[in-house]
Amino acid sequence: MSGVWVYVENREGAISAISREALGAARQVADSLGQPLTALVFGQGVGPACAAAFDLGADAVIGADDATLAGGRVEAHGPLLAKLAQERQPAVILIGASTRGRDLAAWTGADLDTGVVAEAIEVKVDGGVVKATRPVYAGKLLCEAFVTGTPQIVTLRSRAFAQAAATGKTGAPEMVGAAVAEDAIPTKIIGFEGKGGKVSLTDAGKIVSGGRGVGGPEGFEPLRELADVLGAALGASRATVDAGWIPYEHQVGQTGKTVAPDLYIAAGISGAIQHQAGMRSSKVIVAINKDPDAPIFKLARYGIVGDLFKVIPALTAEFKKRLN
Amino acid sequence: MKVVVCVKQTPSTTATLSVKGGVVSWEDPGGKPNVVNPWDEYAIEEAIRFKENRGAAEAVALCLGDPSSDEALKTCLAMGCGEAILVSDPALLGSDTLGTARTLAAAINKIGDVQVALFGKQAIDGDTGHTPVQVARVLGWTPLTYVAAIQSVDGGSITVDRMTDDGKETVTAKLPVVISFVKEINEPRYPSFMGIRKASKAVIPTWTAGDIGVSAPAAKADWSNVYPIPPREGEIEMIAGDTPEEQARNLVNKLFEEKVI
C-alpha cells in the first residue's frame, strides 16, 4: 500500500484545469507522505498530456491510449483505474471533482470497496491519512473527513487548489492497454456539443453576478458589458432565474453552481443564505446594492451602497480605461 | 416494468444549521425544516412521466432514512407516485455512500421488475453525487449521470443528453440503467389537492435491513467532525465617493492594489 496516484483528465492533448490543480495538490500530499506521485493519463492521443504530467511534477506516468477511452466514458475509465489499483495497491487516489471525476471516484470506490471523500477544498496529511476539509449542507457547514478503507480516494473541488507549476521534468510514460473492449461497454457516445470556448461559471476566475435589483432581463445588459471587459463569466441569483430573466446555467447558489472565483461582483443581490452557499469561497467579493442592510455586505470585502445602473457602467468605463 | 425513484429527506434550502458537540441541527424560518431533497423533485417528476408516457407499470418512491422520512415519501405520493417504501433501521444509520448504495440496490431487487432507477444529481446535505453511480455498480447496471433530456426509450435501450463540464453529450445505453438528473430535465409538478389527501392517509411500508437481506455496513469514511464555517476574515470596506464615477475609480484602484485584477 504505497504511492499517491492522481487521475489526469485530458482533451486533445491538453490537461484540463481541474487536473492541473489536482496535480498541484497531489504533489504536496505525496511529499508529506514521502511517497512517489504517479499520474494516470487515459484517453486517445495522450502523448502530449503524458509529457505535460511529468512537467507538472509527476514522478511516474501510467498512460493508456485507446479509442474506447476517448470522450471519458466512466464504463471505460472506471474498470481500468480499478484494475490498476487492484494490481498495484496505491495508498491514495486523488481526482478532480469534475462531472467525470465524481463519477469515476464513485465507480472506483464501489469496485475497490473503499470510501470516497468528495469535493475537498483543503487536504493535509496526518499520520499517513489524508484529512480533507469539505463543505457539507451545500456549503453551510464544514467537515473534516477521511477514508478509513484503502486506497484513500479523495476528489478535489474545482478552483480550491493552486495549479501545479511547470518543473521542466521529462520522462517516459508506462503505457498500458484498456481494461474493457468496445463490445463490452454498454454506452455509446453518439453526439457531443462542446461549450465553444465559453468560460463556465465553475472555471471562472472572475464573475459578475446580478440579482433581483437588475429589475428584468434587460437589466443584465450592463453586467454583461462589465463581464466582457473583465473577461468574466456572468452569474445570477435564483430569483432572477426563477423569474425567467436569464437561463438556469447562470445560477449561482445552493440549487445552482458552486463557484470560487478570485473576484465576485454581486450587483443587486441581497445575499440570501442559499446564494451565499454557492459563492462564499470567492476570494474577493464586491457588493453593490441600494440597501445598506443587505446581508451580502456582511460577506463582502468591498461595498458600494448605490444604484447598480449608475455604478456598473462607471466601473465598466473605469476598467476599460485601466485595462487598455 | 416498474420505475423506482430514490429520494432523500434533507434540511430545507432556507434552513439555518448549527453544530453542538458534533451534532448538526437545523431550523427553518418558514417552519418546514425538512423537505424532499430539491434535486430529487426532478427525478420524481420524471418517474411519474415514465408511468404516464413511457408505459411503466408503476412509479415507486424509495427512501432510506429515519422514520420521519415518510414525510418525503408522502410528497412523492401526493405528486403522483403509486407506491412508496421506506427503508429504515437503526442498524443502517451512519452508512456511507457505498453502504447506502448497497441498501438501495437490495431494496430495488426486492421491489423486482425494475429496469430504471432515478435519482437527483446529488443530495444537498452530503453533496457527493456518488450514490447513483454506486447503486449502478452494486446492481451491475449502467449509470447515466447529469441527464438533462431523455431522447427515447425503446427496445431495451435508452438515449439521453448528459450535461458534463465539457459540454452536452448524447449517449445511448442498454437497460437496465440508473439515471441522475439535472434541473434542465423538467419542471416538477405541484402535488394536487386530491393527491395530498390520498397521501395523508397512506400507510407507508417500512423495510428493515433484515427484510432486504443487508447487514449493518461498516462505513469506510469518517465525516464525524462537522463544524461551522469560520467567519470571513477582515472587515468590509465601504467605497467612498461623491459620484458613481469616483466610487468606481476608488474601487478599481483597490482591486489593482490587491492584485485581484
Coordinates of C-alpha atoms in Angstrom, one line a residue:
Chain A
M1 CA 0.0 0.0 0.0
S2 CA 2.2 2.8 -1.2
G3 CA 2.2 5.7 -3.6
V4 CA 0.0 8.6 -4.5
W5 CA -2.0 8.5 -7.7
V6 CA -3.6 11.4 -9.5
Y7 CA -6.1 11.0 -12.3
V8 CA -5.4 13.4 -15.1
E9 CA -8.3 14.5 -17.4
N10 CA -7.2 15.5 -20.8
R11 CA -8.8 16.6 -24.1
E12 CA -7.0 17.0 -27.4
G13 CA -3.6 16.5 -25.7
A14 CA -4.1 19.2 -23.1
I15 CA -4.6 18.6 -19.3
S16 CA -7.8 20.2 -18.0
A17 CA -7.5 23.0 -15.4
I18 CA -9.1 20.9 -12.7
S19 CA -6.4 18.2 -13.2
R20 CA -3.6 20.7 -13.1
E21 CA -5.0 21.7 -9.7
A22 CA -5.2 18.0 -8.7
L23 CA -1.5 17.6 -9.8
G24 CA -0.5 20.5 -7.6
A25 CA -2.4 19.2 -4.5
A26 CA -1.2 15.6 -5.2
R27 CA 2.4 16.7 -5.3
Q28 CA 2.1 18.1 -1.8
V29 CA 0.3 15.0 -0.5
A30 CA 3.0 12.8 -2.0
D31 CA 5.8 14.9 -0.4
S32 CA 4.1 14.9 3.0
L33 CA 3.8 11.1 2.9
G34 CA 7.3 10.7 1.4
Q35 CA 5.9 8.7 -1.4
P36 CA 6.2 8.9 -5.2
L37 CA 3.5 10.6 -7.3
T38 CA 2.1 8.7 -10.3
A39 CA -0.2 10.4 -12.8
L40 CA -2.8 8.4 -14.7
V41 CA -3.4 9.7 -18.2
F42 CA -6.2 7.8 -20.0
G43 CA -7.6 8.9 -23.4
Q44 CA -6.8 8.9 -27.1
G45 CA -3.7 10.6 -28.3
V46 CA -2.4 11.1 -24.8
G47 CA 1.3 11.6 -25.6
P48 CA 1.4 15.3 -25.1
A49 CA -0.7 15.0 -21.9
C50 CA 1.7 12.4 -20.5
A51 CA 4.6 14.7 -21.2
A52 CA 2.8 17.6 -19.5
A53 CA 2.1 15.4 -16.5
F54 CA 5.8 14.9 -16.0
D55 CA 6.4 18.6 -16.5
L56 CA 3.7 19.3 -13.8
G57 CA 5.6 17.3 -11.2
A58 CA 4.6 13.6 -11.6
D59 CA 7.4 11.1 -10.8
A60 CA 5.8 8.5 -13.0
V61 CA 3.1 8.4 -15.6
I62 CA 0.9 5.5 -16.5
G63 CA -0.7 6.2 -19.8
A64 CA -3.5 4.3 -21.7
D65 CA -4.1 5.3 -25.3
D66 CA -7.2 3.7 -26.9
A67 CA -10.2 4.7 -28.9
T68 CA -12.5 3.3 -26.1
L69 CA -11.0 5.8 -23.7
A70 CA -11.8 8.9 -25.9
G71 CA -14.6 11.0 -24.5
G72 CA -14.1 9.9 -20.9
R73 CA -16.8 7.3 -20.5
V74 CA -16.8 6.0 -16.9
E75 CA -17.6 2.5 -18.2
A76 CA -14.1 2.6 -19.9
H77 CA -12.1 4.6 -17.4
G78 CA -13.6 3.1 -14.2
P79 CA -12.6 -0.5 -14.9
L80 CA -9.1 0.5 -15.9
L81 CA -8.5 2.6 -12.8
A82 CA -10.0 -0.1 -10.6
K83 CA -7.9 -2.9 -12.2
L84 CA -4.6 -0.9 -12.0
A85 CA -5.3 -0.1 -8.3
Q86 CA -6.1 -3.7 -7.5
E87 CA -2.8 -4.8 -9.1
R88 CA -0.6 -2.1 -7.7
Q89 CA -2.2 -1.1 -4.4
P90 CA -1.7 2.7 -4.2
A91 CA -2.2 4.3 -0.8
V92 CA -4.1 7.4 -2.1
I93 CA -6.0 8.2 -5.3
L94 CA -6.8 11.9 -5.9
I95 CA -9.3 13.0 -8.6
G96 CA -10.5 16.5 -9.6
A97 CA -14.2 16.7 -8.8
S98 CA -15.5 17.4 -12.3
T99 CA -18.6 15.7 -13.5
R100 CA -16.3 13.0 -14.9
G101 CA -14.1 12.8 -11.8
R102 CA -17.1 12.5 -9.5
D103 CA -18.4 9.5 -11.5
L104 CA -15.0 7.9 -11.7
A105 CA -14.4 8.3 -7.9
A106 CA -17.7 6.8 -7.1
W107 CA -17.2 3.9 -9.5
T108 CA -13.7 3.1 -8.3
G109 CA -14.7 3.4 -4.6
A110 CA -17.5 0.8 -5.2
D111 CA -15.3 -1.6 -7.1
L112 CA -12.5 -1.4 -4.6
D113 CA -14.9 -1.5 -1.6
T114 CA -13.4 1.6 -0.1
G115 CA -14.6 5.1 1.0
V116 CA -14.5 8.2 -1.1
V117 CA -14.3 11.7 0.3
A118 CA -15.9 14.1 -2.1
E119 CA -15.1 17.8 -3.0
A120 CA -12.2 18.6 -0.7
I121 CA -11.3 22.2 -0.5
E122 CA -8.1 21.6 1.6
V123 CA -6.1 18.5 2.2
K124 CA -3.4 17.7 4.7
V125 CA -1.6 14.5 5.8
D126 CA -1.9 13.4 9.4
G127 CA -0.3 10.1 10.4
G128 CA -0.4 8.7 6.9
V129 CA -4.0 9.6 6.5
V130 CA -5.2 12.3 4.0
K131 CA -7.5 14.6 6.0
A132 CA -9.8 16.6 3.8
T133 CA -11.8 19.7 4.6
R134 CA -15.0 19.8 2.7
P135 CA -18.2 21.8 2.7
V136 CA -21.4 20.0 3.7
Y137 CA -25.0 21.0 3.7
A138 CA -24.5 23.0 0.5
G139 CA -21.6 25.0 2.0
K140 CA -23.4 25.9 5.2
L141 CA -21.1 23.9 7.4
L142 CA -17.6 22.4 7.0
C143 CA -16.4 18.9 7.8
E144 CA -13.1 17.2 8.3
A145 CA -13.4 13.9 6.5
F146 CA -11.1 11.0 5.8
V147 CA -11.2 7.5 4.3
T148 CA -10.8 4.6 6.6
G149 CA -10.5 1.9 3.9
T150 CA -7.8 1.5 1.3
P151 CA -6.9 3.1 -1.0
Q152 CA -8.0 6.5 0.2
I153 CA -10.0 8.1 -2.6
V154 CA -10.4 11.9 -2.4
T155 CA -11.9 14.2 -5.0
L156 CA -10.8 17.8 -5.1
R157 CA -13.2 20.8 -5.8
S158 CA -12.6 22.9 -8.8
R159 CA -10.5 26.1 -8.1
A160 CA -9.8 25.2 -4.5
F161 CA -6.1 24.3 -5.1
A162 CA -3.3 26.1 -6.9
Q163 CA -2.4 24.6 -10.3
A164 CA 0.9 22.6 -10.4
A165 CA 3.8 24.7 -11.7
A166 CA 5.9 23.5 -14.6
T167 CA 9.1 21.8 -13.4
G168 CA 10.8 21.0 -16.7
K169 CA 10.9 17.4 -15.7
T170 CA 10.7 14.8 -18.5
G171 CA 10.2 11.1 -18.5
A172 CA 8.9 8.1 -20.4
P173 CA 5.3 7.0 -19.5
E174 CA 4.5 3.4 -18.9
M175 CA 1.8 2.5 -21.4
V176 CA -0.9 0.0 -20.6
G177 CA -3.9 -1.3 -22.5
A178 CA -7.6 -0.6 -22.0
A179 CA -9.4 -2.9 -19.5
V180 CA -12.6 -3.3 -21.4
A181 CA -13.2 -3.9 -25.2
E182 CA -15.7 -1.7 -27.0
D183 CA -18.1 -4.6 -27.4
A184 CA -18.3 -4.9 -23.6
I185 CA -19.1 -1.2 -23.0
P186 CA -22.8 -0.7 -22.6
T187 CA -22.8 3.0 -23.6
K188 CA -22.1 4.7 -26.9
I189 CA -21.5 8.4 -27.3
I190 CA -23.5 9.4 -30.4
G191 CA -23.2 13.2 -30.1
F192 CA -21.2 15.9 -28.4
E193 CA -21.5 19.7 -28.3
G194 CA -18.7 21.4 -26.6
K195 CA -19.0 24.7 -24.9
G196 CA -17.4 26.6 -27.7
G197 CA -14.8 28.3 -25.6
K198 CA -17.3 30.0 -23.3
V199 CA -16.0 30.4 -19.8
S200 CA -18.0 28.2 -17.5
L201 CA -19.0 29.6 -14.1
T202 CA -17.2 26.9 -12.1
D203 CA -13.9 27.6 -14.0
A204 CA -14.2 31.4 -14.0
G205 CA -11.5 33.5 -12.3
K206 CA -13.9 36.5 -12.2
I207 CA -17.7 36.6 -12.1
V208 CA -20.1 39.5 -12.4
S209 CA -23.4 38.4 -10.9
G210 CA -26.9 40.0 -10.8
G211 CA -29.9 39.7 -8.5
R212 CA -33.4 40.9 -8.2
G213 CA -32.0 44.5 -8.3
V214 CA -31.4 44.3 -12.1
G215 CA -35.2 44.5 -12.4
G216 CA -35.7 42.5 -15.6
P217 CA -33.9 40.6 -18.4
E218 CA -32.6 43.8 -19.9
G219 CA -31.1 44.7 -16.6
F220 CA -28.4 42.1 -17.2
E221 CA -27.0 44.1 -20.1
P222 CA -24.8 46.4 -18.2
L223 CA -23.5 43.4 -16.2
R224 CA -22.7 41.6 -19.4
E225 CA -20.7 44.6 -20.7
L226 CA -18.7 44.7 -17.4
A227 CA -18.1 40.9 -17.7
D228 CA -16.9 41.3 -21.2
V229 CA -14.4 43.9 -20.3
L230 CA -13.1 41.8 -17.4
G231 CA -13.2 38.5 -19.2
A232 CA -15.6 37.4 -16.5
A233 CA -18.4 34.9 -16.5
L234 CA -22.0 36.1 -15.9
G235 CA -23.7 34.8 -12.8
A236 CA -27.2 35.3 -11.4
S237 CA -29.3 34.7 -8.3
R238 CA -32.0 32.2 -8.1
A239 CA -34.7 34.8 -8.0
T240 CA -33.7 36.1 -11.5
V241 CA -33.6 32.6 -13.0
D242 CA -37.0 31.7 -11.5
A243 CA -38.4 35.0 -12.9
G244 CA -37.1 33.9 -16.4
W245 CA -34.8 36.8 -16.8
I246 CA -31.7 34.7 -17.5
P247 CA -31.2 30.9 -18.2
Y248 CA -30.5 28.5 -15.4
E249 CA -26.9 27.8 -16.5
H250 CA -26.0 31.2 -14.9
Q251 CA -27.5 30.4 -11.5
V252 CA -25.1 30.6 -8.5
G253 CA -26.1 29.1 -5.2
Q254 CA -27.4 26.1 -3.4
T255 CA -29.5 24.8 -6.3
G256 CA -27.2 26.3 -9.0
K257 CA -23.4 26.3 -9.4
T258 CA -20.9 26.5 -6.6
V259 CA -18.2 29.0 -7.6
A260 CA -14.9 30.2 -6.1
P261 CA -13.5 33.0 -8.4
D262 CA -10.8 35.4 -7.4
L263 CA -13.3 38.2 -7.8
Y264 CA -17.1 38.1 -7.4
I265 CA -19.0 41.2 -8.1
A266 CA -22.5 40.9 -6.7
A267 CA -24.8 43.6 -8.1
G268 CA -28.4 44.0 -6.8
I269 CA -28.0 40.7 -4.9
S270 CA -29.3 40.8 -1.3
G271 CA -27.3 37.7 -0.4
A272 CA -29.9 35.1 0.7
I273 CA -28.4 32.1 2.6
Q274 CA -28.9 29.9 -0.5
H275 CA -26.9 32.3 -2.6
Q276 CA -24.1 32.6 -0.1
A277 CA -23.8 28.8 0.0
G278 CA -22.7 28.9 -3.6
M279 CA -20.3 31.8 -3.6
R280 CA -18.8 32.4 -0.2
S281 CA -15.5 30.7 -1.1
S282 CA -14.8 33.6 -3.6
K283 CA -11.6 35.3 -2.7
V284 CA -12.6 38.9 -3.1
I285 CA -16.3 39.8 -3.0
V286 CA -17.6 43.2 -4.1
A287 CA -21.2 44.1 -3.2
I288 CA -23.2 46.8 -4.9
N289 CA -26.7 47.3 -3.5
K290 CA -29.1 50.1 -2.8
D291 CA -30.0 48.6 0.6
P292 CA -27.2 49.2 3.1
D293 CA -28.6 46.4 5.3
A294 CA -28.4 43.7 2.6
P295 CA -26.8 40.6 4.1
I296 CA -24.4 40.4 1.2
F297 CA -22.4 43.3 2.8
K298 CA -21.6 41.0 5.7
L299 CA -19.7 38.8 3.3
A300 CA -18.1 41.4 1.1
R301 CA -14.6 42.8 1.1
Y302 CA -15.7 46.0 -0.6
G303 CA -19.1 47.5 -0.7
I304 CA -20.8 50.3 -2.6
V305 CA -24.3 51.5 -1.5
G306 CA -25.8 52.8 -4.6
D307 CA -27.7 52.3 -7.8
L308 CA -26.2 49.5 -9.8
F309 CA -27.4 51.1 -13.1
K310 CA -25.1 54.0 -12.3
V311 CA -22.2 52.2 -10.6
I312 CA -21.8 49.3 -13.0
P313 CA -21.4 51.4 -16.2
A314 CA -19.0 53.6 -14.3
L315 CA -17.0 50.5 -13.3
T316 CA -17.1 49.3 -16.9
A317 CA -15.7 52.6 -18.2
E318 CA -13.0 52.7 -15.5
F319 CA -11.8 49.2 -16.1
K320 CA -11.8 49.9 -19.9
K321 CA -9.5 52.8 -19.3
R322 CA -7.2 50.9 -16.9
L323 CA -7.0 47.6 -18.8
N324 CA -6.2 49.1 -22.2
Chain B
M1 CA -41.7 -2.8 -15.8
K2 CA -41.6 -0.6 -12.8
V3 CA -39.6 2.6 -12.4
V4 CA -38.1 3.4 -9.0
V5 CA -37.2 6.9 -7.8
C6 CA -34.8 7.1 -4.9
V7 CA -35.3 10.2 -2.7
K8 CA -33.7 11.6 0.4
Q9 CA -35.2 13.8 3.1
T10 CA -32.9 16.8 3.7
P11 CA -32.9 20.1 5.6
S12 CA -34.8 22.8 3.6
T13 CA -32.7 25.2 1.5
T14 CA -33.7 28.1 3.8
A15 CA -32.7 26.2 6.9
T16 CA -30.1 27.6 9.2
L17 CA -27.8 25.0 10.6
S18 CA -25.9 24.8 13.8
V19 CA -23.5 22.2 15.4
K20 CA -23.2 21.4 19.1
G21 CA -21.0 18.6 20.2
G22 CA -20.7 17.3 16.7
V23 CA -24.5 17.0 16.3
V24 CA -26.0 19.0 13.4
S25 CA -29.4 20.6 14.0
W26 CA -31.4 23.0 11.9
E27 CA -34.4 25.2 12.0
D28 CA -36.3 26.9 9.2
P29 CA -37.8 30.4 9.3
G30 CA -40.8 29.1 7.2
G31 CA -41.5 26.3 9.8
K32 CA -40.8 23.5 7.3
P33 CA -37.3 22.3 8.3
N34 CA -37.3 19.1 6.3
V35 CA -38.0 18.7 2.6
V36 CA -37.6 16.2 -0.2
N37 CA -34.0 16.9 -1.5
P38 CA -34.7 19.6 -4.1
W39 CA -32.7 17.8 -6.8
D40 CA -34.9 14.7 -6.3
E41 CA -38.0 16.6 -7.3
Y42 CA -36.9 16.3 -10.9
A43 CA -36.4 12.6 -10.6
I44 CA -39.9 12.2 -9.0
E45 CA -41.4 14.2 -11.9
E46 CA -39.6 12.0 -14.4
A47 CA -40.7 8.8 -12.7
I48 CA -44.3 9.9 -12.9
R49 CA -43.8 10.7 -16.6
F50 CA -42.3 7.2 -17.1
K51 CA -45.7 5.9 -15.9
E52 CA -47.8 8.3 -17.8
N53 CA -45.9 8.4 -21.1
R54 CA -43.4 5.5 -21.3
G55 CA -45.5 2.6 -20.3
A56 CA -44.0 1.9 -16.8
A57 CA -46.4 -0.2 -14.8
E58 CA -45.8 1.8 -11.6
A59 CA -43.6 4.7 -10.2
V60 CA -42.3 3.5 -6.9
A61 CA -40.7 6.0 -4.5
L62 CA -37.9 4.6 -2.3
C63 CA -36.2 6.3 0.6
L64 CA -33.6 5.3 3.1
G65 CA -33.8 7.3 6.3
D66 CA -35.2 7.7 9.8
P67 CA -38.9 7.2 10.4
S68 CA -39.6 10.9 9.9
S69 CA -38.6 10.4 6.2
D70 CA -42.1 9.1 5.5
E71 CA -43.0 12.8 5.1
A72 CA -40.7 12.9 2.0
L73 CA -42.4 9.8 0.6
K74 CA -45.8 11.3 1.2
T75 CA -44.7 14.2 -1.0
C76 CA -43.9 11.6 -3.7
L77 CA -47.3 10.0 -3.4
A78 CA -49.0 13.4 -3.5
M79 CA -47.2 14.3 -6.7
G80 CA -48.3 11.0 -8.3
C81 CA -46.1 8.1 -7.4
G82 CA -48.3 5.0 -6.9
E83 CA -46.2 3.3 -4.3
A84 CA -43.7 4.3 -1.6
I85 CA -41.3 2.3 0.5
L86 CA -39.3 3.5 3.5
V87 CA -36.1 1.6 4.4
S88 CA -35.4 2.4 8.0
D89 CA -33.4 0.6 10.5
P90 CA -31.2 1.9 13.4
A91 CA -28.6 -0.6 12.1
L92 CA -28.3 1.3 8.9
L93 CA -27.6 4.7 10.5
G94 CA -24.2 6.1 9.6
S95 CA -24.0 4.4 6.3
D96 CA -21.5 6.0 3.8
T97 CA -22.5 6.3 0.2
L98 CA -21.4 2.8 -0.6
G99 CA -23.4 1.4 2.3
T100 CA -26.4 3.5 1.2
A101 CA -25.9 2.2 -2.3
R102 CA -25.9 -1.5 -1.2
T103 CA -29.1 -0.9 0.8
L104 CA -30.9 0.9 -2.0
A105 CA -29.8 -1.8 -4.5
A106 CA -31.1 -4.6 -2.3
A107 CA -34.4 -2.8 -2.0
I108 CA -34.6 -2.3 -5.7
N109 CA -34.0 -6.0 -6.2
K110 CA -36.8 -6.8 -3.7
I111 CA -39.2 -4.5 -5.5
G112 CA -38.5 -6.5 -8.6
D113 CA -39.2 -6.0 -12.3
V114 CA -37.3 -2.7 -12.3
Q115 CA -35.3 -1.5 -15.4
V116 CA -34.8 2.1 -14.5
A117 CA -33.8 3.7 -11.2
L118 CA -33.9 7.5 -10.9
F119 CA -32.1 10.0 -8.7
G120 CA -31.5 13.7 -8.3
K121 CA -27.9 14.6 -9.2
Q122 CA -26.9 14.9 -5.6
A123 CA -28.4 15.5 -2.1
I124 CA -28.0 19.0 -0.7
D125 CA -26.7 17.7 2.7
G126 CA -24.0 15.2 1.9
D127 CA -23.4 16.8 -1.6
T128 CA -21.4 14.0 -3.1
G129 CA -23.4 12.9 -6.1
H130 CA -21.8 9.4 -5.7
T131 CA -24.8 7.4 -4.7
P132 CA -26.4 6.9 -8.2
V133 CA -23.1 5.6 -9.7
Q134 CA -22.5 3.3 -6.7
V135 CA -26.1 1.9 -6.8
A136 CA -25.4 1.1 -10.5
R137 CA -22.2 -0.7 -9.7
V138 CA -23.8 -2.8 -6.9
L139 CA -26.7 -3.7 -9.3
G140 CA -24.4 -4.2 -12.3
W141 CA -26.4 -1.6 -14.2
T142 CA -25.2 1.3 -16.3
P143 CA -25.0 4.7 -14.7
L144 CA -26.1 7.8 -16.7
T145 CA -25.4 10.9 -14.7
Y146 CA -26.3 14.6 -15.1
V147 CA -29.0 13.8 -17.5
A148 CA -30.8 16.9 -19.0
A149 CA -33.1 15.1 -21.5
I150 CA -34.4 11.7 -22.4
Q151 CA -34.5 11.4 -26.1
S152 CA -36.0 7.9 -26.4
V153 CA -36.6 4.7 -24.6
D154 CA -37.3 1.7 -26.8
G155 CA -36.3 -1.9 -27.5
G156 CA -34.4 -2.2 -24.3
S157 CA -32.2 0.8 -24.9
I158 CA -32.3 4.5 -23.8
T159 CA -30.8 7.6 -25.4
V160 CA -30.2 10.6 -23.2
D161 CA -28.4 14.0 -23.2
R162 CA -25.9 14.4 -20.4
M163 CA -24.6 17.8 -19.2
T164 CA -21.0 17.4 -18.4
D165 CA -18.4 20.0 -17.5
D166 CA -17.1 19.7 -21.1
G167 CA -20.5 20.1 -22.8
K168 CA -23.6 18.2 -23.9
E169 CA -23.0 14.5 -24.6
T170 CA -25.7 12.3 -26.2
V171 CA -25.4 8.7 -25.1
T172 CA -27.2 5.5 -25.9
A173 CA -27.2 2.7 -23.3
K174 CA -28.8 -0.7 -22.8
L175 CA -31.3 -1.1 -20.0
P176 CA -31.2 -1.5 -17.0
V177 CA -29.9 1.9 -16.1
V178 CA -29.5 4.2 -13.1
I179 CA -30.1 7.8 -14.1
S180 CA -29.3 11.0 -12.2
F181 CA -31.0 14.2 -13.3
V182 CA -30.1 17.9 -13.5
K183 CA -32.5 20.8 -13.3
E184 CA -32.9 21.2 -17.1
I185 CA -34.8 17.8 -17.4
N186 CA -38.3 19.1 -16.5
E187 CA -40.5 21.4 -14.4
P188 CA -41.6 19.3 -11.4
R189 CA -45.4 19.4 -10.8
Y190 CA -47.0 20.5 -7.6
P191 CA -48.9 17.9 -5.6
S192 CA -52.6 18.0 -6.4
F193 CA -55.3 18.6 -3.7
M194 CA -56.5 15.0 -4.2
G195 CA -53.0 13.7 -4.2
I196 CA -52.3 15.4 -0.9
R197 CA -55.5 13.9 0.7
K198 CA -54.7 10.5 -0.6
A199 CA -51.1 10.7 0.6
S200 CA -52.0 11.9 4.0
K201 CA -54.0 8.7 4.6
A202 CA -51.4 6.4 3.1
V203 CA -49.6 3.9 5.3
I204 CA -46.1 3.5 4.0
P205 CA -44.5 0.1 4.4
T206 CA -41.2 0.1 6.3
W207 CA -38.5 -2.4 5.4
T208 CA -35.7 -3.2 7.8
A209 CA -32.2 -4.3 7.0
G210 CA -33.3 -7.9 7.6
D211 CA -36.3 -7.5 5.2
I212 CA -34.0 -6.8 2.3
G213 CA -31.1 -9.0 3.4
V214 CA -28.4 -6.4 4.1
S215 CA -26.3 -6.3 7.2
A216 CA -25.1 -3.2 9.0
P217 CA -22.3 -1.8 6.8
A218 CA -19.0 -0.7 8.2
A219 CA -18.5 2.9 6.8
K220 CA -15.2 3.3 5.0
A221 CA -15.1 7.0 5.6
D222 CA -15.3 9.2 8.6
W223 CA -17.1 12.6 8.5
S224 CA -18.0 13.0 12.1
N225 CA -16.0 16.2 12.6
V226 CA -18.6 18.8 11.4
Y227 CA -18.1 22.4 12.4
P228 CA -19.4 25.9 11.5
I229 CA -17.8 27.9 8.8
P230 CA -15.4 30.4 10.4
P231 CA -16.4 34.0 9.7
R232 CA -14.6 35.6 6.7
E233 CA -11.5 37.5 7.8
G234 CA -11.4 41.3 7.6
E235 CA -14.0 44.0 7.8
I236 CA -15.9 45.2 4.8
E237 CA -14.6 48.5 3.4
M238 CA -17.3 50.8 2.1
I239 CA -16.1 52.6 -1.0
A240 CA -16.5 56.4 -0.7
G241 CA -17.0 58.9 -3.5
D242 CA -19.3 61.8 -4.4
T243 CA -20.3 60.3 -7.7
P244 CA -20.6 56.8 -9.1
E245 CA -17.6 57.6 -11.3
E246 CA -15.5 58.5 -8.3
Q247 CA -16.6 55.3 -6.4
A248 CA -15.8 53.2 -9.5
R249 CA -12.3 54.8 -9.7
N250 CA -11.7 54.2 -6.0
L251 CA -12.9 50.6 -6.2
V252 CA -10.8 49.8 -9.3
N253 CA -7.7 51.3 -7.5
K254 CA -8.3 48.9 -4.6
L255 CA -8.7 45.9 -6.8
F256 CA -5.5 46.7 -8.7
E257 CA -3.6 47.3 -5.4
E258 CA -4.8 43.9 -4.1
K259 CA -3.7 42.4 -7.5
V260 CA -7.2 40.9 -8.0
I261 CA -7.1 42.3 -11.5

